GROMACS .gro file of C-alpha atoms in nm:
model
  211
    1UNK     CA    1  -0.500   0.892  -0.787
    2UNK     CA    2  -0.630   0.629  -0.543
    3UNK     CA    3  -0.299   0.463  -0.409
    4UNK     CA    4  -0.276   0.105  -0.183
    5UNK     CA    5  -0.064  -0.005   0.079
    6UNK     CA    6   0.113  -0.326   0.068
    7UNK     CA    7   0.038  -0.632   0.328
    8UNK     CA    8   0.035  -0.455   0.672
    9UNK     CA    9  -0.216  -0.340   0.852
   10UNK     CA   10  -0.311   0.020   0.788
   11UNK     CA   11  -0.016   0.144   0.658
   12UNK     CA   12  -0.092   0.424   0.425
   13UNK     CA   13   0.211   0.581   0.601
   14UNK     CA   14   0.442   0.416   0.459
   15UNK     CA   15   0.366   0.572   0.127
   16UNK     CA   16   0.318   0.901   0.278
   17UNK     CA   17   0.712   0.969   0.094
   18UNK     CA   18   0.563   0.826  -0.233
   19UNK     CA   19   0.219   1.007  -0.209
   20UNK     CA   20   0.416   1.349  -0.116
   21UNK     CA   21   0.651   1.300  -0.441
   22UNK     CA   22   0.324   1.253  -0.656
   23UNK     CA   23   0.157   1.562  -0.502
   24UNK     CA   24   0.437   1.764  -0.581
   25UNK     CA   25   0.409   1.676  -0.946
   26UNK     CA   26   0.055   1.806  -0.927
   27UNK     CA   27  -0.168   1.497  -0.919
   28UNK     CA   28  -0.463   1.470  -0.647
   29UNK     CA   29  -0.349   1.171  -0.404
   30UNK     CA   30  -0.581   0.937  -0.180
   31UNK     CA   31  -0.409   0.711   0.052
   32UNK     CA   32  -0.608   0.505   0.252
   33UNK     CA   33  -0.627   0.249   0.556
   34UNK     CA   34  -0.701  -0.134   0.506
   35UNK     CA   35  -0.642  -0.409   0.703
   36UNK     CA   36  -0.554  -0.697   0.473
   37UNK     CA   37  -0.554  -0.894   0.826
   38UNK     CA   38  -0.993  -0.839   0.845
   39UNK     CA   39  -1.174  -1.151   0.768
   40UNK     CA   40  -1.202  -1.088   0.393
   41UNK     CA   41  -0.881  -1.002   0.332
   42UNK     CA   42  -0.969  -0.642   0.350
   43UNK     CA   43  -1.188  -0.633   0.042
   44UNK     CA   44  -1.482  -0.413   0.147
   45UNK     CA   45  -1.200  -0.169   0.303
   46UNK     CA   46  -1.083  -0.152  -0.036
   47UNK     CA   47  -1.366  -0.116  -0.220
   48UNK     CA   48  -1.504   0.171   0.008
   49UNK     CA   49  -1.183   0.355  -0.034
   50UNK     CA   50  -1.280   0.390  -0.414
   51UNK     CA   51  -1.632   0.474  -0.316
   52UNK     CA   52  -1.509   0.715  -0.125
   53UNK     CA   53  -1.277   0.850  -0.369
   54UNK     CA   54  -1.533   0.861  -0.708
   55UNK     CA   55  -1.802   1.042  -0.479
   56UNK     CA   56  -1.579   1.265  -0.293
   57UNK     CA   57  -1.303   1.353  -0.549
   58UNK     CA   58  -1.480   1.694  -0.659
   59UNK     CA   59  -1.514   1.808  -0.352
   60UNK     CA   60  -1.123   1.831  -0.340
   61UNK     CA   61  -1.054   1.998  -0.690
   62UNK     CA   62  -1.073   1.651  -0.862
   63UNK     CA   63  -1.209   1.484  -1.140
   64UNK     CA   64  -1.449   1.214  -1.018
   65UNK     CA   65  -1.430   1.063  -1.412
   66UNK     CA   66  -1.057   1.065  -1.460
   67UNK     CA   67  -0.956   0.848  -1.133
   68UNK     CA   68  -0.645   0.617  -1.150
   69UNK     CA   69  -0.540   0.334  -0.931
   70UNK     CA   70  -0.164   0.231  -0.824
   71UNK     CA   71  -0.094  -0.011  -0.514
   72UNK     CA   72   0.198  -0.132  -0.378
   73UNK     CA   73   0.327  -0.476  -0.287
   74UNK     CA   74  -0.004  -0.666  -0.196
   75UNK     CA   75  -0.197  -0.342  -0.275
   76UNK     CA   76  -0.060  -0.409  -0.630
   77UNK     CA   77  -0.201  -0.767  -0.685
   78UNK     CA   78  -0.530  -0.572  -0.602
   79UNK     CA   79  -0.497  -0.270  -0.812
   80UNK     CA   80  -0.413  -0.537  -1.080
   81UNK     CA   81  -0.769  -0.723  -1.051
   82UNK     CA   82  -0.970  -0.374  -1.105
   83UNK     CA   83  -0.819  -0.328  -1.417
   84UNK     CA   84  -0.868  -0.663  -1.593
   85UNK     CA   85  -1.200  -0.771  -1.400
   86UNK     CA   86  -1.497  -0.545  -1.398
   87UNK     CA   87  -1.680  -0.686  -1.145
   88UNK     CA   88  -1.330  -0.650  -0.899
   89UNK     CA   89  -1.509  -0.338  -0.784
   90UNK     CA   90  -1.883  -0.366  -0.896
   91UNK     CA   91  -1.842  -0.251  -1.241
   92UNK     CA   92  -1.587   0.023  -1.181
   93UNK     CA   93  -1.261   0.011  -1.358
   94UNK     CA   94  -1.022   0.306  -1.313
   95UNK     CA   95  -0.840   0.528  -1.617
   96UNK     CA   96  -0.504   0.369  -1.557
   97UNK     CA   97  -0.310   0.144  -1.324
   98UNK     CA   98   0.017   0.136  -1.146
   99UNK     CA   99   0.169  -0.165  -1.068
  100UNK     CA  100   0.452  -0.113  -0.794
  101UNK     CA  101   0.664  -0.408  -0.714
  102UNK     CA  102   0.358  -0.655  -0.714
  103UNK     CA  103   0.362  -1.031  -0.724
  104UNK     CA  104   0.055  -1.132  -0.991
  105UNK     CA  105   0.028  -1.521  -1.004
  106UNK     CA  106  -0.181  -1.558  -0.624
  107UNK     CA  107  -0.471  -1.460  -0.513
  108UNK     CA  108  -0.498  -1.081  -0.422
  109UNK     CA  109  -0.807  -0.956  -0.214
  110UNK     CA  110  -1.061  -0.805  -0.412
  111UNK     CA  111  -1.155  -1.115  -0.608
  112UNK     CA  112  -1.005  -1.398  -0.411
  113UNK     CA  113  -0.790  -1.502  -0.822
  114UNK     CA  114  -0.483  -1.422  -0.940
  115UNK     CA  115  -0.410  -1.123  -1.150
  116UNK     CA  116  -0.247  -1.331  -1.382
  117UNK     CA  117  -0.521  -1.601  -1.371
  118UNK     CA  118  -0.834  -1.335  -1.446
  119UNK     CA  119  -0.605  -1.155  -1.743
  120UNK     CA  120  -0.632  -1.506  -1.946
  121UNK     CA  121  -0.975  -1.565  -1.890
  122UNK     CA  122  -1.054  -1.211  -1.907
  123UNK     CA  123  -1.293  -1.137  -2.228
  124UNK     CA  124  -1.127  -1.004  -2.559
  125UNK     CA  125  -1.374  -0.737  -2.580
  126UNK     CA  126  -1.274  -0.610  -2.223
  127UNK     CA  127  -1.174  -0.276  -2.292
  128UNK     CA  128  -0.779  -0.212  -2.226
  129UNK     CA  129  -0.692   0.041  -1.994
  130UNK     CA  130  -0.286   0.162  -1.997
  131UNK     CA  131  -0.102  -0.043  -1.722
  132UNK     CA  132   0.234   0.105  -1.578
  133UNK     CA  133   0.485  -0.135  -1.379
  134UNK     CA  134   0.703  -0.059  -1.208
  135UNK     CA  135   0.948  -0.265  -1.005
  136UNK     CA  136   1.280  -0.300  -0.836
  137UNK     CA  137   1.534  -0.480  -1.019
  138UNK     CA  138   1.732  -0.586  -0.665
  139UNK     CA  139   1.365  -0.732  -0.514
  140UNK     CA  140   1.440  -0.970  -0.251
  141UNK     CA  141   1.099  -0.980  -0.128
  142UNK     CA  142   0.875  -1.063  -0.490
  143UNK     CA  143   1.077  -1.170  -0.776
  144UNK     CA  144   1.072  -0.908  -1.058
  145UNK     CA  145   0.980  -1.203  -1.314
  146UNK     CA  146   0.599  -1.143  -1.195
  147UNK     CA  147   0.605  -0.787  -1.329
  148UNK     CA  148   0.814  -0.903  -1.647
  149UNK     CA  149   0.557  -1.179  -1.693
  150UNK     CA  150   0.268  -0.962  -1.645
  151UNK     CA  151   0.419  -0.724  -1.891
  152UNK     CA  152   0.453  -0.935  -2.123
  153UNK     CA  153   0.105  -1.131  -2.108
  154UNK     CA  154  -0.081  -0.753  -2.146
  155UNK     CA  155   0.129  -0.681  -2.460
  156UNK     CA  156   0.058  -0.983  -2.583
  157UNK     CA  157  -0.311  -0.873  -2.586
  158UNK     CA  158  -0.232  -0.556  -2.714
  159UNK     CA  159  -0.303  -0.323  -2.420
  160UNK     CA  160  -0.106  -0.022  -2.357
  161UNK     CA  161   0.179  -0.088  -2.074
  162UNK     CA  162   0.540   0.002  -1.952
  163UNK     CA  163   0.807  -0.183  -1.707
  164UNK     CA  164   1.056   0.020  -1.492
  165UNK     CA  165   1.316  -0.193  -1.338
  166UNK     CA  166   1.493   0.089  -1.133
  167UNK     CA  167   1.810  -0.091  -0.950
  168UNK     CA  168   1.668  -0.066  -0.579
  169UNK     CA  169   1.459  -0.358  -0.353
  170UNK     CA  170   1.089  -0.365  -0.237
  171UNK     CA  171   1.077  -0.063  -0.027
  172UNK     CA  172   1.343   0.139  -0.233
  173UNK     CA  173   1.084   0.150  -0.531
  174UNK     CA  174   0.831   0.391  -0.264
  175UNK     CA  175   1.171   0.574  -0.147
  176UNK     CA  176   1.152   0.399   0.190
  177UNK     CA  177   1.394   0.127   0.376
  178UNK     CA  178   1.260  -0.162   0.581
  179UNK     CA  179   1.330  -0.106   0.975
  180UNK     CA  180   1.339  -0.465   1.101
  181UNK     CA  181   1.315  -0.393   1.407
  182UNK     CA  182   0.971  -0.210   1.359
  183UNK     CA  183   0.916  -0.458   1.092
  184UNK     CA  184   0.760  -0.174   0.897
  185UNK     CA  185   0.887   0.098   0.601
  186UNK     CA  186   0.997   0.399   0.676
  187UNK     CA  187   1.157   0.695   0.470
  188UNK     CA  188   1.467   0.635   0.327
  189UNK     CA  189   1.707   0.921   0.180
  190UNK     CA  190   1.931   0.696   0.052
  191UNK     CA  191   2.016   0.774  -0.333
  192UNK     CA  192   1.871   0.447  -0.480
  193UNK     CA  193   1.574   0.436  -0.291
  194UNK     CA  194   1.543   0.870  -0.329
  195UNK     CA  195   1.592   0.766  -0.744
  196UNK     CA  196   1.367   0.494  -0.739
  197UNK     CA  197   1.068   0.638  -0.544
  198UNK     CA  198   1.103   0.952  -0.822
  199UNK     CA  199   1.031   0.722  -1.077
  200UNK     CA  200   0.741   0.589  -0.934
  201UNK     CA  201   0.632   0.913  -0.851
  202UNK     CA  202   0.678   1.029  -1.229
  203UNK     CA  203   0.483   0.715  -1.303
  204UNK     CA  204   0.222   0.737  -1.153
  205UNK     CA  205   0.192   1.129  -1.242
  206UNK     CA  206   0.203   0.969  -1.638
  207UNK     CA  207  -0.076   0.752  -1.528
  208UNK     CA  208  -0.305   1.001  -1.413
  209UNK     CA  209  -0.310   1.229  -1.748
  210UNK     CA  210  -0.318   0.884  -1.959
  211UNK     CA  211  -0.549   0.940  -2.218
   0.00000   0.00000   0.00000
């Protein structure tokens, strides 16, 4: 599993909670850096990190054919545009997706479009791959409509997906809390955020055996 950080600058640990939970469960985790603050919007960080990953996955026990994708927050929107536009990351899509708490109709980084946007133009012979969402019911930060609508427009094309809409915010759903004063996540052990983050974990652990 190749798993994105949201909108601030190298923050992979902020899902160091989330990427523990999943590692637990068995499933091979890569969290990297990217600076969505670089001049393009951290797109060539992002597509080095799967690089990275499909060369170097063996080396660690993995299977360099059988790698998924799941981002949160802004790492979401991008995660998103792999799945339903090849060319996202130069003609490599992953096995599955996981859509945590992402916002779908503006641009994300990869292609510059709109998740949404590149699903309706996207050709009906693309092959589906299964899409997991997952996101927090109490979301102050991106409305949970995106993930309903997003839902909705992939079933509508018939492609395998699922919506959680576990009753925590934005940072809850990766079993963290916002620290305003560091204006960054950090772990949180409080029981919606502990519940929340487990189901993410156990989603993203469904998403890496998806067939």
């Amino acid at each position: 599993m190749l798993l994105w950080h949201g909108r601030g600058p190298d923050e992979r640990d902020v899902l160091a909670p989330l990427a523990r939970a999943v590692a637990s469960l068995g499933v091979m985790c890569f969290v990297p850096d990217w600076r969505p603050d670089a001049d393009d919007g951290g797109r060539a960080h992002l597509r080095e990190s799967a690089v990275f990953v499909r060369q170097n996955a063996a080396a660690f026990g993995g299977d360099a054919g059988r790698i998924a994708l799941a981002g949160w927050s802004l790492g979401s929107k991008a995660a998103m545009a792999a799945a339903v536009n090849p060319g996202a990351l130069d003609g490599w899509r992953p096995c599955a997706v996981v859509g945590i708490a992402g916002g779908y109709t503006r641009p994300e980084p990869l292609t510059g479009r709109a998740p949404m946007d590149e699903l309706a133009r996207a050709d009906e012979s693309l092959p589906a791959i299964p899409v997991r969402l997952v996101h927090g019911s109490a979301d102050p930060a991106v409305d949970v409509q995106q993930s309903r609508h997003l839902h909705a427009a992939l079933q509508q094309r018939g492609w395998p997906t699922s919506l959680d809409e576990p009753d925590t915010d934005h940072a809850g759903v990766i079993m963290t809390e916002y620290d305003p004063e560091s204006r960054r996540c950090r772990p949180s052990q409080a029981d919606h955020a502990v519940r929340a983050g487990s189901r993410t974990a156990c989603l993203i652990f469904r998403a890496a055996h998806a067939s």
